[in-house]
PDB file of C-alpha atoms and ligand atoms in Angstrom:
ATOM      1  CA  MET A   1    -196.223 -68.355 124.457  1.00 86.00           C
ATOM      2  CA  ALA A   2    -196.630 -66.957 120.956  1.00 94.00           C
ATOM      3  CA  PHE A   3    -194.649 -68.544 118.136  1.00 96.00           C
ATOM      4  CA  LYS A   4    -193.767 -64.992 117.155  1.00 96.00           C
ATOM      5  CA  GLU A   5    -193.942 -62.282 119.799  1.00 94.00           C
ATOM      6  CA  ARG A   6    -194.973 -58.713 119.089  1.00 94.00           C
ATOM      7  CA  GLU A   7    -192.293 -55.996 119.294  1.00 91.00           C
ATOM      8  CA  LYS A   8    -192.994 -52.390 120.054  1.00 91.00           C
ATOM      9  CA  PRO A   9    -193.183 -50.748 116.591  1.00 92.00           C
ATOM     10  CA  PHE A  10    -189.990 -48.959 115.568  1.00 93.00           C
ATOM     11  CA  ARG A  11    -191.681 -45.638 114.850  1.00 93.00           C
ATOM     12  CA  LEU A  12    -193.385 -45.787 118.254  1.00 95.00           C
ATOM     13  CA  LEU A  13    -189.986 -46.240 119.939  1.00 95.00           C
ATOM     14  CA  VAL A  14    -188.637 -43.272 117.983  1.00 96.00           C
ATOM     15  CA  MET A  15    -191.697 -41.188 118.814  1.00 97.00           C
ATOM     16  CA  GLU A  16    -191.296 -42.119 122.498  1.00 96.00           C
ATOM     17  CA  SER A  17    -187.769 -40.660 122.433  1.00 97.00           C
ATOM     18  CA  LEU A  18    -188.962 -37.549 120.628  1.00 97.00           C
ATOM     19  CA  ALA A  19    -191.820 -37.057 123.095  1.00 96.00           C
ATOM     20  CA  ASN A  20    -189.246 -37.114 125.910  1.00 96.00           C
ATOM     21  CA  ARG A  21    -186.688 -34.939 124.184  1.00 97.00           C
ATOM     22  CA  MET A  22    -188.548 -32.294 122.188  1.00 96.00           C
ATOM     23  CA  ASP A  23    -191.779 -30.320 122.191  1.00 96.00           C
ATOM     24  CA  LEU A  24    -194.232 -32.113 119.954  1.00 96.00           C
ATOM     25  CA  SER A  25    -196.962 -30.198 118.164  1.00 96.00           C
ATOM     26  CA  ARG A  26    -200.520 -30.908 119.267  1.00 97.00           C
ATOM     27  CA  ASP A  27    -201.074 -33.031 116.169  1.00 96.00           C
ATOM     28  CA  ASP A  28    -197.975 -35.083 116.891  1.00 97.00           C
ATOM     29  CA  ARG A  29    -198.943 -35.496 120.534  1.00 96.00           C
ATOM     30  CA  ASN A  30    -202.351 -36.836 119.448  1.00 96.00           C
ATOM     31  CA  LYS A  31    -200.752 -39.127 116.909  1.00 96.00           C
ATOM     32  CA  TYR A  32    -198.345 -40.427 119.555  1.00 96.00           C
ATOM     33  CA  ALA A  33    -201.195 -41.007 122.008  1.00 96.00           C
ATOM     34  CA  ASN A  34    -203.063 -42.955 119.305  1.00 94.00           C
ATOM     35  CA  TRP A  35    -200.059 -45.134 118.528  1.00 95.00           C
ATOM     36  CA  VAL A  36    -199.631 -45.896 122.227  1.00 95.00           C
ATOM     37  CA  LYS A  37    -203.322 -46.806 122.443  1.00 94.00           C
ATOM     38  CA  GLY A  38    -203.101 -48.939 119.302  1.00 94.00           C
ATOM     39  CA  TYR A  39    -200.128 -50.821 120.689  1.00 96.00           C
ATOM     40  CA  SER A  40    -201.738 -51.413 124.055  1.00 95.00           C
ATOM     41  CA  GLY A  41    -204.896 -52.650 122.287  1.00 96.00           C
ATOM     42  CA  GLU A  42    -202.787 -55.178 120.400  1.00 97.00           C
ATOM     43  CA  MET A  43    -201.077 -56.230 123.635  1.00 96.00           C
ATOM     44  CA  LYS A  44    -204.480 -56.710 125.217  1.00 96.00           C
ATOM     45  CA  PHE A  45    -205.474 -58.913 122.294  1.00 97.00           C
ATOM     46  CA  ASP A  46    -202.207 -60.881 122.656  1.00 97.00           C
ATOM     47  CA  SER A  47    -203.042 -61.606 126.278  1.00 96.00           C
ATOM     48  CA  ILE A  48    -206.293 -63.211 125.051  1.00 96.00           C
ATOM     49  CA  THR A  49    -204.726 -65.320 122.280  1.00 97.00           C
ATOM     50  CA  GLU A  50    -202.081 -66.469 124.789  1.00 96.00           C
ATOM     51  CA  GLN A  51    -204.829 -68.267 126.629  1.00 95.00           C
ATOM     52  CA  LEU A  52    -206.076 -70.259 123.658  1.00 95.00           C
ATOM     53  CA  LYS A  53    -206.553 -73.885 124.646  1.00 94.00           C
ATOM     54  CA  CYS A  54    -206.822 -75.504 121.225  1.00 94.00           C
ATOM     55  CA  GLU A  55    -203.677 -76.696 119.481  1.00 96.00           C
ATOM     56  CA  CYS A  56    -202.476 -73.643 117.570  1.00 97.00           C
ATOM     57  CA  LEU A  57    -199.537 -71.419 116.706  1.00 98.00           C
ATOM     58  CA  VAL A  58    -199.884 -67.673 117.197  1.00 98.00           C
ATOM     59  CA  LEU A  59    -197.774 -65.239 115.159  1.00 98.00           C
ATOM     60  CA  ASN A  60    -198.098 -61.615 116.126  1.00 97.00           C
ATOM     61  CA  ASP A  61    -197.411 -58.624 113.922  1.00 96.00           C
ATOM     62  CA  LEU A  62    -196.239 -59.956 110.578  1.00 97.00           C
ATOM     63  CA  TYR A  63    -195.064 -57.493 107.965  1.00 96.00           C
ATOM     64  CA  LEU A  64    -194.902 -59.477 104.746  1.00 97.00           C
ATOM     65  CA  THR A  65    -194.502 -59.052 101.005  1.00 97.00           C
ATOM     66  CA  VAL A  66    -196.193 -60.866  98.166  1.00 97.00           C
ATOM     67  CA  ARG A  67    -195.447 -60.061  94.526  1.00 95.00           C
ATOM     68  CA  GLY A  68    -193.718 -56.854  95.565  1.00 94.00           C
ATOM     69  CA  LYS A  69    -196.694 -55.666  97.608  1.00 95.00           C
ATOM     70  CA  LYS A  70    -196.317 -55.191 101.362  1.00 95.00           C
ATOM     71  CA  PHE A  71    -199.042 -56.159 103.796  1.00 96.00           C
ATOM     72  CA  GLN A  72    -199.386 -56.471 107.520  1.00 96.00           C
ATOM     73  CA  LEU A  73    -201.179 -58.916 109.788  1.00 97.00           C
ATOM     74  CA  ASP A  74    -201.836 -57.919 113.394  1.00 97.00           C
ATOM     75  CA  THR A  75    -202.254 -61.563 114.393  1.00 98.00           C
ATOM     76  CA  LEU A  76    -202.181 -64.888 112.574  1.00 98.00           C
ATOM     77  CA  VAL A  77    -203.419 -68.009 114.353  1.00 98.00           C
ATOM     78  CA  ILE A  78    -202.660 -71.352 112.743  1.00 98.00           C
ATOM     79  CA  THR A  79    -205.107 -74.065 113.754  1.00 97.00           C
ATOM     80  CA  ALA A  80    -205.721 -77.567 112.414  1.00 96.00           C
ATOM     81  CA  LYS A  81    -208.882 -76.398 110.685  1.00 95.00           C
ATOM     82  CA  CYS A  82    -207.918 -73.028 109.179  1.00 96.00           C
ATOM     83  CA  LEU A  83    -205.835 -69.888 109.519  1.00 97.00           C
ATOM     84  CA  PHE A  84    -207.369 -67.014 111.450  1.00 98.00           C
ATOM     85  CA  VAL A  85    -206.214 -63.489 110.644  1.00 98.00           C
ATOM     86  CA  TYR A  86    -207.069 -60.576 112.890  1.00 98.00           C
ATOM     87  CA  GLU A  87    -206.996 -56.842 112.485  1.00 97.00           C
ATOM     88  CA  VAL A  88    -207.151 -55.263 115.945  1.00 97.00           C
ATOM     89  CA  LYS A  89    -208.720 -51.825 116.290  1.00 96.00           C
ATOM     90  CA  ASN A  90    -208.885 -49.526 119.267  1.00 94.00           C
ATOM     91  CA  PHE A  91    -211.758 -47.320 118.125  1.00 94.00           C
ATOM     92  CA  GLU A  92    -213.577 -45.513 120.926  1.00 93.00           C
ATOM     93  CA  GLY A  93    -217.072 -44.041 120.970  1.00 95.00           C
ATOM     94  CA  GLU A  94    -220.117 -44.730 118.822  1.00 96.00           C
ATOM     95  CA  TYR A  95    -220.025 -45.702 115.167  1.00 97.00           C
ATOM     96  CA  TYR A  96    -222.627 -46.889 112.669  1.00 96.00           C
ATOM     97  CA  TYR A  97    -222.864 -48.535 109.284  1.00 95.00           C
ATOM     98  CA  GLU A  98    -225.009 -47.074 106.550  1.00 94.00           C
ATOM     99  CA  ASN A  99    -225.008 -48.298 102.950  1.00 92.00           C
ATOM    100  CA  ASP A 100    -221.869 -50.340 103.593  1.00 90.00           C
ATOM    101  CA  LYS A 101    -219.984 -47.348 104.883  1.00 93.00           C
ATOM    102  CA  LEU A 102    -218.720 -46.735 108.400  1.00 96.00           C
ATOM    103  CA  TYR A 103    -219.469 -43.441 110.141  1.00 97.00           C
ATOM    104  CA  PHE A 104    -218.458 -41.828 113.423  1.00 96.00           C
ATOM    105  CA  GLU A 105    -221.690 -40.997 115.233  1.00 95.00           C
ATOM    106  CA  ARG A 106    -220.619 -37.706 116.812  1.00 95.00           C
ATOM    107  CA  THR A 107    -219.450 -36.058 113.589  1.00 96.00           C
ATOM    108  CA  LYS A 108    -221.529 -38.152 111.134  1.00 96.00           C
ATOM    109  CA  LYS A 109    -218.357 -38.305 109.053  1.00 97.00           C
ATOM    110  CA  GLU A 110    -217.280 -41.399 107.164  1.00 97.00           C
ATOM    111  CA  VAL A 111    -214.209 -43.104 108.610  1.00 96.00           C
ATOM    112  CA  PHE A 112    -211.857 -45.652 107.127  1.00 94.00           C
ATOM    113  CA  ASP A 113    -213.480 -49.069 107.361  1.00 95.00           C
ATOM    114  CA  PRO A 114    -211.013 -51.655 108.727  1.00 95.00           C
ATOM    115  CA  GLN A 115    -212.943 -54.336 106.847  1.00 94.00           C
ATOM    116  CA  TYR A 116    -211.207 -53.180 103.655  1.00 94.00           C
ATOM    117  CA  GLN A 117    -207.867 -53.463 105.362  1.00 94.00           C
ATOM    118  CA  ILE A 118    -208.498 -57.041 106.489  1.00 96.00           C
ATOM    119  CA  LYS A 119    -209.907 -57.987 103.073  1.00 95.00           C
ATOM    120  CA  ASN A 120    -206.696 -56.796 101.403  1.00 96.00           C
ATOM    121  CA  ALA A 121    -204.548 -58.532 104.003  1.00 97.00           C
ATOM    122  CA  GLU A 122    -206.506 -61.762 103.595  1.00 97.00           C
ATOM    123  CA  SER A 123    -206.181 -61.649  99.808  1.00 97.00           C
ATOM    124  CA  ALA A 124    -202.437 -60.989 100.048  1.00 98.00           C
ATOM    125  CA  LEU A 125    -202.010 -63.805 102.572  1.00 98.00           C
ATOM    126  CA  ARG A 126    -203.988 -66.183 100.351  1.00 97.00           C
ATOM    127  CA  GLN A 127    -201.609 -65.424  97.459  1.00 97.00           C
ATOM    128  CA  LEU A 128    -198.582 -65.916  99.687  1.00 98.00           C
ATOM    129  CA  VAL A 129    -199.887 -69.203 101.114  1.00 98.00           C
ATOM    130  CA  ASP A 130    -200.559 -70.393  97.574  1.00 97.00           C
ATOM    131  CA  GLN A 131    -197.083 -69.321  96.465  1.00 97.00           C
ATOM    132  CA  MET A 132    -195.592 -71.280  99.371  1.00 97.00           C
ATOM    133  CA  GLY A 133    -197.427 -74.354  98.147  1.00 97.00           C
ATOM    134  CA  TYR A 134    -199.997 -74.688 100.914  1.00 97.00           C
ATOM    135  CA  ASN A 135    -203.716 -74.765 100.744  1.00 94.00           C
ATOM    136  CA  TRP A 136    -205.344 -73.506 103.931  1.00 93.00           C
ATOM    137  CA  ASN A 137    -208.717 -71.999 104.562  1.00 96.00           C
ATOM    138  CA  ILE A 138    -208.394 -68.435 105.823  1.00 97.00           C
ATOM    139  CA  LYS A 139    -210.892 -66.727 108.101  1.00 97.00           C
ATOM    140  CA  LYS A 140    -210.588 -62.998 108.696  1.00 97.00           C
ATOM    141  CA  PHE A 141    -211.815 -60.911 111.588  1.00 97.00           C
ATOM    142  CA  VAL A 142    -211.746 -57.283 112.640  1.00 97.00           C
ATOM    143  CA  VAL A 143    -211.604 -57.085 116.424  1.00 97.00           C
ATOM    144  CA  PHE A 144    -212.698 -53.947 118.232  1.00 97.00           C
ATOM    145  CA  ILE A 145    -210.841 -54.322 121.486  1.00 96.00           C
ATOM    146  CA  THR A 146    -211.873 -51.230 123.473  1.00 94.00           C
ATOM    147  CA  ASN A 147    -214.778 -51.646 125.885  1.00 92.00           C
ATOM    148  CA  ASP A 148    -215.781 -48.081 125.201  1.00 93.00           C
ATOM    149  CA  PHE A 149    -216.860 -48.888 121.655  1.00 94.00           C
ATOM    150  CA  THR A 150    -220.338 -49.202 120.220  1.00 94.00           C
ATOM    151  CA  LEU A 151    -221.258 -50.114 116.673  1.00 94.00           C
ATOM    152  CA  PHE A 152    -224.773 -49.760 115.300  1.00 94.00           C
ATOM    153  CA  GLN A 153    -226.154 -51.559 112.278  1.00 92.00           C
ATOM    154  CA  ALA A 154    -223.111 -53.751 111.970  1.00 88.00           C
ATOM    155  CA  PRO A 155    -223.567 -56.216 109.123  1.00 85.00           C
ATOM    156  CA  ARG A 156    -224.071 -59.640 110.736  1.00 82.00           C
ATOM    157  CA  ASN A 157    -221.678 -62.507 110.082  1.00 80.00           C
ATOM    158  CA  SER A 158    -219.235 -60.099 108.521  1.00 85.00           C
ATOM    159  CA  GLY A 159    -216.295 -61.073 110.669  1.00 93.00           C
ATOM    160  CA  ILE A 160    -216.621 -58.160 113.059  1.00 95.00           C
ATOM    161  CA  VAL A 161    -215.824 -59.074 116.661  1.00 96.00           C
ATOM    162  CA  LEU A 162    -217.175 -56.527 119.134  1.00 94.00           C
ATOM    163  CA  PRO A 163    -215.797 -56.384 122.701  1.00 93.00           C
ATOM    164  CA  GLY A 164    -218.809 -58.322 124.002  1.00 92.00           C
ATOM    165  CA  MET A 165    -218.235 -61.078 121.428  1.00 93.00           C
ATOM    166  CA  LEU A 166    -214.591 -61.838 122.270  1.00 95.00           C
ATOM    167  CA  LYS A 167    -215.437 -64.572 124.723  1.00 95.00           C
ATOM    168  CA  SER A 168    -217.807 -66.446 122.430  1.00 95.00           C
ATOM    169  CA  HIS A 169    -215.475 -65.966 119.472  1.00 96.00           C
ATOM    170  CA  PHE A 170    -212.561 -67.584 121.256  1.00 96.00           C
ATOM    171  CA  SER A 171    -214.794 -70.349 122.675  1.00 96.00           C
ATOM    172  CA  MET A 172    -215.544 -71.162 119.038  1.00 95.00           C
ATOM    173  CA  VAL A 173    -211.807 -71.227 118.220  1.00 96.00           C
ATOM    174  CA  ASN A 174    -211.101 -73.357 121.286  1.00 95.00           C
ATOM    175  CA  GLU A 175    -213.589 -75.958 120.104  1.00 95.00           C
ATOM    176  CA  ILE A 176    -211.314 -76.851 117.191  1.00 94.00           C
ATOM    177  CA  SER A 177    -210.237 -80.310 118.239  1.00 90.00           C
ATOM    178  CA  GLY A 178    -207.891 -81.316 115.406  1.00 92.00           C
ATOM    179  CA  ARG A 179    -204.146 -81.580 115.932  1.00 95.00           C
ATOM    180  CA  LEU A 180    -201.522 -79.630 114.059  1.00 96.00           C
ATOM    181  CA  ASN A 181    -199.470 -81.726 111.673  1.00 96.00           C
ATOM    182  CA  GLN A 182    -195.934 -81.179 110.453  1.00 97.00           C
ATOM    183  CA  ASN A 183    -197.177 -79.070 107.528  1.00 97.00           C
ATOM    184  CA  HIS A 184    -198.589 -76.529 109.973  1.00 97.00           C
ATOM    185  CA  TYR A 185    -195.299 -76.338 111.854  1.00 97.00           C
ATOM    186  CA  ARG A 186    -193.306 -76.097 108.641  1.00 97.00           C
ATOM    187  CA  PHE A 187    -195.552 -73.312 107.379  1.00 98.00           C
ATOM    188  CA  ALA A 188    -195.058 -71.401 110.660  1.00 98.00           C
ATOM    189  CA  GLU A 189    -191.273 -71.912 110.467  1.00 98.00           C
ATOM    190  CA  GLU A 190    -191.262 -70.647 106.896  1.00 98.00           C
ATOM    191  CA  ILE A 191    -193.480 -67.612 107.277  1.00 97.00           C
ATOM    192  CA  LYS A 192    -191.895 -66.319 110.501  1.00 97.00           C
ATOM    193  CA  PRO A 193    -188.566 -65.269 108.914  1.00 96.00           C
ATOM    194  CA  MET A 194    -190.447 -63.642 106.017  1.00 97.00           C
ATOM    195  CA  HIS A 195    -191.391 -60.891 108.438  1.00 96.00           C
ATOM    196  CA  MET A 196    -189.456 -57.709 107.621  1.00 93.00           C
ATOM    197  CA  GLU A 197    -189.275 -55.082 110.340  1.00 88.00           C
ATOM    198  CA  ASP A 198    -190.888 -51.826 109.318  1.00 87.00           C
ATOM    199  CA  PHE A 199    -188.212 -49.174 109.856  1.00 89.00           C
ATOM    200  CA  SER A 200    -190.096 -46.457 107.984  1.00 88.00           C
ATOM    201  CA  LEU A 201    -190.556 -43.241 109.922  1.00 90.00           C
ATOM    202  CA  HIS A 202    -193.714 -42.298 108.082  1.00 88.00           C
ATOM    203  CA  ASN A 203    -195.670 -39.729 110.137  1.00 91.00           C
ATOM    204  CA  VAL A 204    -192.797 -39.155 112.563  1.00 95.00           C
ATOM    205  CA  PRO A 205    -191.979 -35.428 112.809  1.00 96.00           C
ATOM    206  CA  TYR A 206    -188.683 -34.099 111.528  1.00 95.00           C
ATOM    207  CA  TYR A 207    -185.871 -34.176 114.098  1.00 96.00           C
ATOM    208  CA  GLU A 208    -182.160 -33.645 114.267  1.00 94.00           C
ATOM    209  CA  ASN A 209    -179.642 -34.108 117.031  1.00 95.00           C
ATOM    210  CA  GLU A 210    -179.291 -30.393 117.834  1.00 94.00           C
ATOM    211  CA  LEU A 211    -183.058 -30.037 118.408  1.00 93.00           C
ATOM    212  CA  LEU A 212    -183.293 -32.815 120.979  1.00 97.00           C
ATOM    213  CA  LYS A 213    -182.861 -32.336 124.706  1.00 97.00           C
ATOM    214  CA  LYS A 214    -179.864 -34.236 125.993  1.00 97.00           C
ATOM    215  CA  GLY A 215    -179.866 -36.179 129.231  1.00 97.00           C
ATOM    216  CA  VAL A 216    -180.547 -39.519 130.863  1.00 96.00           C
ATOM    217  CA  THR A 217    -184.186 -40.578 130.714  1.00 97.00           C
ATOM    218  CA  CYS A 218    -185.979 -42.999 132.991  1.00 96.00           C
ATOM    219  CA  PHE A 219    -186.724 -46.399 131.455  1.00 94.00           C
ATOM    220  CA  TYR A 220    -190.068 -46.525 133.219  1.00 94.00           C
ATOM    221  CA  CYS A 221    -191.566 -43.051 132.872  1.00 94.00           C
ATOM    222  CA  GLY A 222    -189.314 -41.152 130.462  1.00 94.00           C
ATOM    223  CA  SER A 223    -188.495 -38.335 132.930  1.00 95.00           C
ATOM    224  CA  PHE A 224    -184.992 -36.913 133.012  1.00 96.00           C
ATOM    225  CA  ILE A 225    -182.871 -38.389 135.775  1.00 93.00           C
ATOM    226  CA  GLU A 226    -180.629 -36.288 137.958  1.00 85.00           C
ATOM    227  CA  VAL A 227    -179.787 -38.623 140.807  1.00 79.00           C
ATOM    228  CA  PHE A 228    -177.074 -41.236 140.439  1.00 80.00           C
ATOM    229  CA  LYS A 229    -175.958 -43.433 143.296  1.00 80.00           C
ATOM    230  CA  LYS A 230    -172.184 -44.054 143.350  1.00 74.00           C
ATOM    231  CA  ASN A 231    -172.075 -44.237 139.561  1.00 73.00           C
ATOM    232  CA  ARG A 232    -173.897 -47.563 139.813  1.00 86.00           C
ATOM    233  CA  THR A 233    -177.600 -46.821 139.926  1.00 90.00           C
ATOM    234  CA  CYS A 234    -179.941 -44.229 138.393  1.00 91.00           C
ATOM    235  CA  ILE A 235    -182.843 -43.205 140.568  1.00 92.00           C
ATOM    236  CA  CYS A 236    -185.888 -41.494 139.096  1.00 93.00           C
ATOM    237  CA  LYS A 237    -187.334 -38.897 141.422  1.00 92.00           C
ATOM    238  CA  TYR A 238    -190.690 -38.987 139.625  1.00 94.00           C
ATOM    239  CA  CYS A 239    -191.479 -42.701 139.697  1.00 94.00           C
ATOM    240  CA  SER A 240    -188.819 -43.732 142.281  1.00 93.00           C
ATOM    241  CA  LYS A 241    -187.690 -46.630 140.119  1.00 94.00           C
ATOM    242  CA  GLU A 242    -184.030 -47.550 139.807  1.00 93.00           C
ATOM    243  CA  GLU A 243    -181.892 -48.884 136.998  1.00 94.00           C
ATOM    244  CA  LYS A 244    -178.304 -50.126 136.919  1.00 94.00           C
ATOM    245  CA  VAL A 245    -176.098 -47.536 135.204  1.00 93.00           C
ATOM    246  CA  SER A 246    -174.617 -50.228 132.936  1.00 94.00           C
ATOM    247  CA  GLN A 247    -178.131 -50.941 131.664  1.00 94.00           C
ATOM    248  CA  THR A 248    -178.824 -47.214 131.301  1.00 95.00           C
ATOM    249  CA  ILE A 249    -175.701 -46.718 129.187  1.00 95.00           C
ATOM    250  CA  ILE A 250    -176.562 -49.585 126.837  1.00 95.00           C
ATOM    251  CA  ARG A 251    -180.160 -48.389 126.559  1.00 95.00           C
ATOM    252  CA  HIS A 252    -179.056 -44.860 125.629  1.00 97.00           C
ATOM    253  CA  ALA A 253    -176.591 -46.144 123.021  1.00 96.00           C
ATOM    254  CA  GLN A 254    -179.442 -48.211 121.610  1.00 95.00           C
ATOM    255  CA  GLU A 255    -181.730 -45.167 121.572  1.00 96.00           C
ATOM    256  CA  TYR A 256    -179.033 -43.038 119.925  1.00 97.00           C
ATOM    257  CA  ILE A 257    -178.428 -45.485 117.079  1.00 94.00           C
ATOM    258  CA  ARG A 258    -182.164 -45.965 116.597  1.00 94.00           C
ATOM    259  CA  LEU A 259    -182.598 -42.217 116.101  1.00 96.00           C
ATOM    260  CA  PHE A 260    -179.391 -41.689 114.142  1.00 96.00           C
ATOM    261  CA  PRO A 261    -178.621 -44.917 112.279  1.00 92.00           C
ATOM    262  CA  GLU A 262    -176.014 -43.196 110.124  1.00 93.00           C
ATOM    263  CA  GLN A 263    -173.971 -42.136 113.165  1.00 95.00           C
ATOM    264  CA  LYS A 264    -171.334 -44.123 115.016  1.00 95.00           C
ATOM    265  CA  ILE A 265    -171.492 -44.991 118.694  1.00 96.00           C
ATOM    266  CA  THR A 266    -168.535 -43.303 120.363  1.00 96.00           C
ATOM    267  CA  THR A 267    -167.997 -42.625 124.056  1.00 96.00           C
ATOM    268  CA  ALA A 268    -168.045 -38.879 123.316  1.00 95.00           C
ATOM    269  CA  ALA A 269    -171.331 -39.081 121.385  1.00 97.00           C
ATOM    270  CA  ILE A 270    -173.095 -41.038 124.128  1.00 97.00           C
ATOM    271  CA  CYS A 271    -171.578 -38.843 126.832  1.00 96.00           C
ATOM    272  CA  ASN A 272    -173.015 -35.825 125.030  1.00 96.00           C
ATOM    273  CA  TRP A 273    -176.337 -37.611 124.391  1.00 97.00           C
ATOM    274  CA  CYS A 274    -176.600 -38.136 128.173  1.00 96.00           C
ATOM    275  CA  ASP A 275    -175.691 -34.470 128.791  1.00 96.00           C
ATOM    276  CA  ASN A 276    -172.433 -35.524 130.503  1.00 94.00           C
ATOM    277  CA  ARG A 277    -174.384 -36.936 133.440  1.00 92.00           C
ATOM    278  CA  LEU A 278    -172.545 -40.249 133.259  1.00 91.00           C
ATOM    279  CA  SER A 279    -168.811 -40.636 133.618  1.00 91.00           C
ATOM    280  CA  ILE A 280    -166.989 -41.114 130.341  1.00 93.00           C
ATOM    281  CA  CYS A 281    -164.790 -43.778 131.979  1.00 93.00           C
ATOM    282  CA  ARG A 282    -167.846 -45.739 132.987  1.00 93.00           C
ATOM    283  CA  ILE A 283    -169.288 -45.480 129.470  1.00 95.00           C
ATOM    284  CA  ARG A 284    -165.977 -46.629 127.949  1.00 95.00           C
ATOM    285  CA  TYR A 285    -165.764 -49.511 130.428  1.00 95.00           C
ATOM    286  CA  ILE A 286    -169.313 -50.686 129.626  1.00 94.00           C
ATOM    287  CA  PHE A 287    -168.782 -50.350 125.868  1.00 95.00           C
ATOM    288  CA  ASN A 288    -165.504 -52.282 126.001  1.00 94.00           C
ATOM    289  CA  LYS A 289    -167.225 -54.974 128.013  1.00 93.00           C
ATOM    290  CA  HIS A 290    -170.428 -55.393 126.006  1.00 93.00           C
ATOM    291  CA  LEU A 291    -169.891 -53.915 122.536  1.00 93.00           C
ATOM    292  CA  THR A 292    -167.324 -54.548 119.829  1.00 94.00           C
ATOM    293  CA  ALA A 293    -164.672 -51.834 119.481  1.00 94.00           C
ATOM    294  CA  LYS A 294    -163.711 -50.773 115.966  1.00 94.00           C
ATOM    295  CA  GLY A 295    -160.927 -48.410 114.862  1.00 91.00           C
ATOM    296  CA  THR A 296    -158.237 -47.043 117.138  1.00 88.00           C
ATOM    297  CA  GLY A 297    -157.386 -43.924 119.100  1.00 84.00           C
ATOM    298  CA  ARG A 298    -159.630 -40.968 118.418  1.00 84.00           C
ATOM    299  CA  TRP A 299    -161.390 -42.894 115.638  1.00 89.00           C
ATOM    300  CA  ARG A 300    -162.532 -45.624 117.980  1.00 93.00           C
ATOM    301  CA  TYR A 301    -166.229 -46.431 117.810  1.00 95.00           C
ATOM    302  CA  TYR A 302    -168.399 -49.287 118.956  1.00 95.00           C
ATOM    303  CA  GLU A 303    -170.930 -51.646 117.469  1.00 93.00           C
ATOM    304  CA  PHE A 304    -173.442 -53.847 119.189  1.00 90.00           C
ATOM    305  CA  LYS A 305    -172.477 -57.506 118.960  1.00 86.00           C
ATOM    306  CA  LYS A 306    -176.039 -58.268 118.067  1.00 80.00           C
ATOM    307  CA  LEU A 307    -177.984 -55.079 117.636  1.00 75.00           C
ATOM    308  CA  ASP A 308    -181.560 -55.370 118.703  1.00 77.00           C
ATOM    309  CA  LEU A 309    -183.268 -52.042 118.024  1.00 78.00           C
ATOM    310  CA  PHE A 310    -186.464 -53.113 119.737  1.00 76.00           C
ATOM    311  CA  GLY A 311    -185.901 -55.258 122.774  1.00 74.00           C
ATOM    312  CA  ILE A 312    -184.089 -54.742 126.015  1.00 77.00           C
ATOM    313  CA  ILE A 313    -180.443 -55.785 125.841  1.00 77.00           C
ATOM    314  CA  GLU A 314    -179.689 -57.206 129.276  1.00 79.00           C
ATOM    315  CA  VAL A 315    -176.233 -56.455 130.660  1.00 81.00           C
ATOM    316  CA  ASN A 316    -174.713 -56.650 134.123  1.00 75.00           C
TER     317      ASN A 316
HETATM  318 ZN1   ZN B 401    -189.277 -42.605 136.235  1.00 71.04          ZN
END
């Protein structure tokens, strides 16, 4: 298990809601599809690092700051010998290098070279590690995770890991035989809480409550749900999956506050958000049971005891 797990990016969660609840422009639909692909590429990479056999600590998705400058690491692996940093890319199709520049074969147009990204991230990490009083070697790699990716004239030994090289790359990492000492663990403990969630909605289209379709959406496929069994279970007619209504209510309150952080969670607001498909009594009951009530009478609103904007909040 990773020392720090990857969360679904905040803006992807918001975009997911928008994709369900409004008509996205073609550009936004493409952007959304790319973010989904990017995230699933990173998840695929996580499933590989999970299987590492050497003694190591894996920290996924770190958003850090050094000297006022923000930087992001897709994956950091702490081993006895060095730190490995990875930038994971989900490029598809054929690309080539020419005069140190990266081009997309089909259009012959230059594209942004992820090697610059990883170089900046490595330099920032080096400064941070130094600031924290450690002295580790850092090795950086750009991983192209999609099988449907070809790169011509790639500079050799440049830290590029092509899909066909993943196995040999991680065999090399697995051969590290040294053991982690308490400095490694302390470093991991210290750097983990330095991660600041990225709540920016950069590149997310403009939205407001009135423009979004109200209703109960399926956790699994995002379709709108119309069938409710005895007020206890939601049944999706598209994917046939079921969810407990209590879970659905919490999930929709979570979605609402994610989209409108300046608003308050009230039974009326969530009832409206769900297009009055769920009974207001049931919503009130679930909120009283699992959330903290604030204010009285018509000014009553609720707050999550521990708001997690990313994960699933399990309730019964
Ligand atoms: Zn469904």
